XYZ file of C-alpha atoms in Angstrom:
337
model
C 13.051 93.794 -128.914
C 10.469 93.237 -131.600
C 11.380 92.389 -134.800
C 9.565 94.097 -137.596
C 8.050 92.437 -140.433
C 9.960 91.319 -143.564
C 8.377 93.552 -145.996
C 8.072 96.808 -143.673
C 12.130 96.241 -142.827
C 13.027 95.938 -146.475
C 11.182 98.940 -147.885
C 12.734 100.614 -144.829
C 16.462 99.351 -146.304
C 15.678 100.483 -149.575
C 13.960 104.052 -148.499
C 17.137 106.369 -148.736
C 17.191 105.041 -153.124
C 13.678 106.013 -153.133
C 13.424 109.547 -151.683
C 16.729 110.637 -154.008
C 15.084 108.730 -156.754
C 11.450 110.436 -155.839
C 13.342 113.654 -155.581
C 14.846 113.972 -159.106
C 11.528 112.814 -160.650
C 9.595 115.676 -158.396
C 12.683 118.370 -159.984
C 11.825 116.965 -163.264
C 14.877 114.713 -163.400
C 16.593 116.679 -166.045
C 18.398 118.897 -163.343
C 20.853 116.475 -161.584
C 20.697 116.885 -158.211
C 24.121 118.570 -156.769
C 25.146 118.445 -160.094
C 25.553 114.975 -159.952
C 29.281 116.011 -158.932
C 27.984 117.995 -155.131
C 27.906 121.402 -156.973
C 24.760 122.696 -156.086
C 22.163 123.751 -158.660
C 19.981 125.884 -156.787
C 19.055 129.435 -157.197
C 19.966 130.219 -153.138
C 23.055 128.334 -153.817
C 24.262 130.601 -156.634
C 23.288 133.792 -154.750
C 25.623 132.648 -152.121
C 28.598 131.956 -154.620
C 27.894 135.182 -156.667
C 28.256 137.345 -153.047
C 31.600 135.782 -152.506
C 32.348 136.285 -155.581
C 31.106 139.984 -156.017
C 28.610 139.534 -158.044
C 26.120 142.311 -157.535
C 23.473 140.382 -155.374
C 21.112 142.650 -155.694
C 20.723 142.375 -159.527
C 20.659 138.417 -159.467
C 17.723 138.725 -156.991
C 16.327 140.598 -159.487
C 17.020 138.425 -162.111
C 15.627 134.731 -159.960
C 12.532 136.868 -159.218
C 11.606 137.768 -162.209
C 12.099 134.267 -163.455
C 9.798 133.440 -160.694
C 7.223 135.702 -162.139
C 7.564 134.242 -165.309
C 6.832 130.583 -164.282
C 10.393 129.210 -164.922
C 11.454 126.435 -162.788
C 14.289 126.774 -160.287
C 16.871 124.719 -162.577
C 16.056 126.925 -165.560
C 16.393 129.904 -162.802
C 19.860 128.740 -162.013
C 20.607 128.637 -165.568
C 19.875 132.092 -165.898
C 22.426 132.843 -163.386
C 25.212 130.312 -163.561
C 27.214 132.501 -166.342
C 27.849 135.299 -164.310
C 28.484 133.705 -161.204
C 31.235 131.846 -163.865
C 32.288 135.128 -164.914
C 32.675 136.439 -161.379
C 34.726 133.625 -160.015
C 36.916 134.776 -162.846
C 37.076 138.153 -161.951
C 35.419 139.660 -165.374
C 32.284 142.079 -165.660
C 29.091 140.163 -164.871
C 26.904 143.467 -164.659
C 26.374 143.516 -168.836
C 25.064 140.147 -168.175
C 22.835 139.829 -166.010
C 21.583 143.628 -167.864
C 20.888 140.916 -170.879
C 19.438 138.353 -168.573
C 16.540 141.006 -167.381
C 16.468 142.203 -170.795
C 15.556 139.249 -171.795
C 13.073 138.045 -169.542
C 11.304 141.489 -169.812
C 10.733 140.953 -173.446
C 9.254 137.501 -172.594
C 11.910 135.570 -174.363
C 11.919 131.777 -173.810
C 14.702 130.553 -171.191
C 15.329 128.003 -173.826
C 16.204 130.678 -176.349
C 18.147 133.102 -173.425
C 20.387 130.740 -172.317
C 22.753 129.841 -175.498
C 22.950 133.595 -175.645
C 24.019 134.187 -172.409
C 26.413 131.351 -172.995
C 28.163 132.874 -175.590
C 28.199 136.097 -173.983
C 29.913 134.635 -171.141
C 32.397 133.187 -173.564
C 32.995 136.089 -175.080
C 33.613 137.862 -172.077
C 36.187 135.195 -171.100
C 38.053 135.557 -174.062
C 38.123 139.963 -174.016
C 39.417 138.969 -170.287
C 42.026 137.169 -171.915
C 43.193 139.540 -174.477
C 42.868 142.767 -172.662
C 45.002 141.316 -169.790
C 47.768 140.655 -172.080
C 47.563 143.458 -174.199
C 47.682 145.672 -171.294
C 51.184 143.957 -169.702
C 52.767 144.571 -173.073
C 55.558 147.321 -172.632
C 54.158 149.771 -174.864
C 50.594 149.148 -173.620
C 52.175 150.427 -170.328
C 53.421 153.330 -171.241
C 50.111 154.367 -173.381
C 48.213 153.426 -170.101
C 50.415 154.852 -167.500
C 51.044 151.639 -165.564
C 54.714 150.981 -166.766
C 55.533 151.505 -162.932
C 53.434 149.088 -162.191
C 54.309 145.407 -161.158
C 54.064 143.516 -164.578
C 51.707 140.914 -163.087
C 49.173 142.962 -161.649
C 46.075 143.617 -163.223
C 46.509 147.430 -164.147
C 43.255 150.020 -163.343
C 41.197 146.801 -162.077
C 38.194 149.062 -162.041
C 38.896 150.362 -165.879
C 39.665 147.349 -166.953
C 36.140 145.696 -166.260
C 34.691 148.395 -168.429
C 37.424 147.344 -170.884
C 36.234 143.828 -171.024
C 33.134 144.518 -171.282
C 33.506 147.116 -174.509
C 35.329 144.512 -176.017
C 32.904 141.613 -175.650
C 29.831 143.686 -176.550
C 31.011 144.618 -179.431
C 32.129 141.042 -180.760
C 28.398 140.372 -179.916
C 27.412 143.158 -182.038
C 29.373 141.511 -184.654
C 32.625 143.238 -185.181
C 35.359 140.720 -185.943
C 37.631 139.375 -182.864
C 40.993 140.791 -185.842
C 39.661 144.213 -185.814
C 39.231 144.759 -181.959
C 42.439 143.110 -181.775
C 43.869 145.298 -184.374
C 42.465 148.391 -183.167
C 43.687 148.289 -179.628
C 47.310 146.776 -180.735
C 47.844 149.979 -182.953
C 46.616 152.545 -180.432
C 50.330 152.712 -178.811
C 51.707 154.023 -182.281
C 48.856 155.998 -183.546
C 47.981 157.635 -179.594
C 50.377 160.034 -178.855
C 49.111 161.589 -175.293
C 50.022 159.918 -172.287
C 48.586 158.215 -170.461
C 44.824 157.046 -171.565
C 42.982 155.462 -169.165
C 41.566 151.811 -169.616
C 38.284 153.771 -169.502
C 38.574 156.249 -172.634
C 39.606 152.904 -174.373
C 36.350 151.191 -173.718
C 35.037 154.094 -175.018
C 36.483 154.675 -177.989
C 36.055 150.642 -178.571
C 32.142 150.934 -177.697
C 31.684 153.369 -180.889
C 33.437 150.092 -183.304
C 30.181 148.316 -184.166
C 28.373 151.391 -185.264
C 30.409 153.095 -187.760
C 30.776 149.932 -189.914
C 26.638 149.809 -190.031
C 26.713 153.544 -191.768
C 29.213 152.145 -194.749
C 32.905 152.996 -193.020
C 35.416 149.876 -193.840
C 37.378 148.796 -190.439
C 40.022 150.687 -191.941
C 38.673 153.853 -192.032
C 36.889 153.215 -188.483
C 40.153 152.337 -186.792
C 41.738 155.345 -188.177
C 38.723 157.886 -187.221
C 38.273 156.687 -183.789
C 42.165 156.114 -183.044
C 42.413 160.053 -184.318
C 39.319 161.110 -181.263
C 41.373 159.113 -178.404
C 44.054 160.607 -179.654
C 42.531 163.886 -179.753
C 41.085 163.868 -176.111
C 37.508 163.108 -177.303
C 35.010 162.569 -174.020
C 32.898 159.348 -174.067
C 29.849 161.872 -174.832
C 32.010 163.225 -178.319
C 32.727 159.726 -179.116
C 29.652 158.302 -178.777
C 27.528 161.509 -181.192
C 30.240 159.930 -183.682
C 28.275 157.561 -185.898
C 25.487 159.714 -185.563
C 27.007 162.713 -186.481
C 28.756 160.810 -189.900
C 25.159 159.613 -190.221
C 23.997 162.843 -190.569
C 26.439 164.056 -193.186
C 25.885 161.495 -195.154
C 22.058 162.205 -195.298
C 22.459 165.870 -195.705
C 25.369 165.740 -197.860
C 25.198 162.300 -200.807
C 28.777 161.469 -199.332
C 30.228 158.010 -198.969
C 30.336 157.227 -195.202
C 33.660 156.345 -195.568
C 35.068 159.250 -197.172
C 33.492 161.607 -194.734
C 35.401 160.019 -191.781
C 38.394 159.981 -193.887
C 38.199 163.456 -194.183
C 36.778 163.907 -190.507
C 40.042 161.560 -189.367
C 41.945 164.496 -190.720
C 40.468 167.222 -189.650
C 40.693 165.884 -186.202
C 44.594 165.391 -186.784
C 44.650 168.872 -187.987
C 43.123 169.865 -184.167
C 39.737 170.963 -185.287
C 37.555 170.913 -182.159
C 35.435 168.458 -181.165
C 32.533 170.452 -180.834
C 33.142 172.104 -184.324
C 33.602 168.351 -185.888
C 30.390 167.005 -184.808
C 28.213 170.624 -185.731
C 29.786 170.277 -188.940
C 29.089 166.674 -189.324
C 25.366 167.123 -187.854
C 24.949 170.415 -190.495
C 26.414 167.964 -193.998
C 29.566 169.280 -194.015
C 32.835 168.225 -193.923
C 34.774 168.913 -190.844
C 37.211 172.242 -191.111
C 36.057 173.992 -194.440
C 36.149 170.823 -196.866
C 37.215 167.018 -197.590
C 40.765 166.716 -198.455
C 42.177 166.090 -202.045
C 40.316 163.507 -203.798
C 37.980 162.474 -201.243
C 34.340 162.683 -201.428
C 32.145 164.684 -204.174
C 33.313 168.080 -203.637
C 32.510 170.442 -201.440
C 29.139 170.683 -199.824
C 26.148 171.719 -201.459
C 27.580 170.115 -204.664
C 25.251 166.898 -204.139
C 22.363 166.294 -206.029
C 20.162 169.742 -206.012
C 17.910 169.955 -202.711
C 20.219 167.229 -200.887
C 22.584 169.832 -199.091
C 22.729 172.339 -196.853
C 21.854 176.030 -197.633
C 19.250 174.332 -200.450
C 16.178 175.279 -198.374
C 15.612 171.606 -196.901
C 15.807 170.707 -193.125
C 19.327 169.785 -192.920
C 17.769 166.443 -191.119
C 16.642 165.585 -194.784
C 18.444 163.201 -196.065
C 18.679 161.545 -200.190
C 16.083 159.735 -201.577
C 18.297 156.735 -201.739
C 19.563 156.640 -198.833
C 19.412 152.614 -198.057
C 17.212 151.264 -196.213
C 17.624 151.336 -191.504
C 20.057 154.685 -192.686
C 17.476 156.348 -190.028
C 17.892 153.976 -186.756
C 19.762 155.082 -184.148
C 23.721 154.042 -183.150
C 24.033 150.892 -181.378
C 20.851 148.938 -181.911
C 22.527 146.039 -183.747
C 22.558 142.440 -181.945
C 23.728 141.602 -178.505
C 20.774 141.104 -176.774
C 18.633 137.846 -175.979
């Protein structure tokens, strides 16, 4: 057998190492090959992992395609998908995070700015998942949810659980303190008398928490109002309208939102129907005929001339000293890449 010349034989022995080094250089050098620990870092591998873990693969494919269209590298696209796959492997919701990823790509946010936001959202979703799991296993909460007959180690209302975890994570992302969210949820068994209440209904209530403080309501008043609405069986749509209704009442009556929220909570507790409560607020009046004793600036129409109902101005006219940002739609704070 003919022997290869010495230099050629040497190169042949070095080729596997050189090939690996060249491949690392070609993909940028900053992304370790197979994660340096045998973990796949390419988009296709993440798509396969996501499918196995139950992620919406079409949504993942859309993220990958939008990333490609934006000119992102394979490694950068994979970094955008990885948080969702990590959440799915923990049986946590992924749709909100993938939606935020698509929103960031649509706004042409650089991937270097998107990645920290997505990682933060992943962390908050993980924290929300841990809290909701522990919360749902409490005896008083199981009675509230109607799951007291289910095994204590089970995850009750699995589909509903995802919506509550997502709501808690989003509230945190929008600036609601963890203590406020946890205090609100922990107080529901004592504050809500009707049984059972689904996690989806609780999630709808949590979704309202970020919108009320921006209107000037304190965490305590927010908790009181939303708990009363949940106890009264408000639909998710009625809950969603509460912040904008209170904002309209503040603009039209020139009363503090905290006072309006307290009066609204008391009206709800007295049994005033949701439609009547919302209509009164949108018209700038206290629900149920007037404020409780010591709350607000007196009955509707006693504010500055021209700012209350019945003064000849349209209901949507706000007071001259309305704070900046008071006319924006609810739910526009934070939360996106």
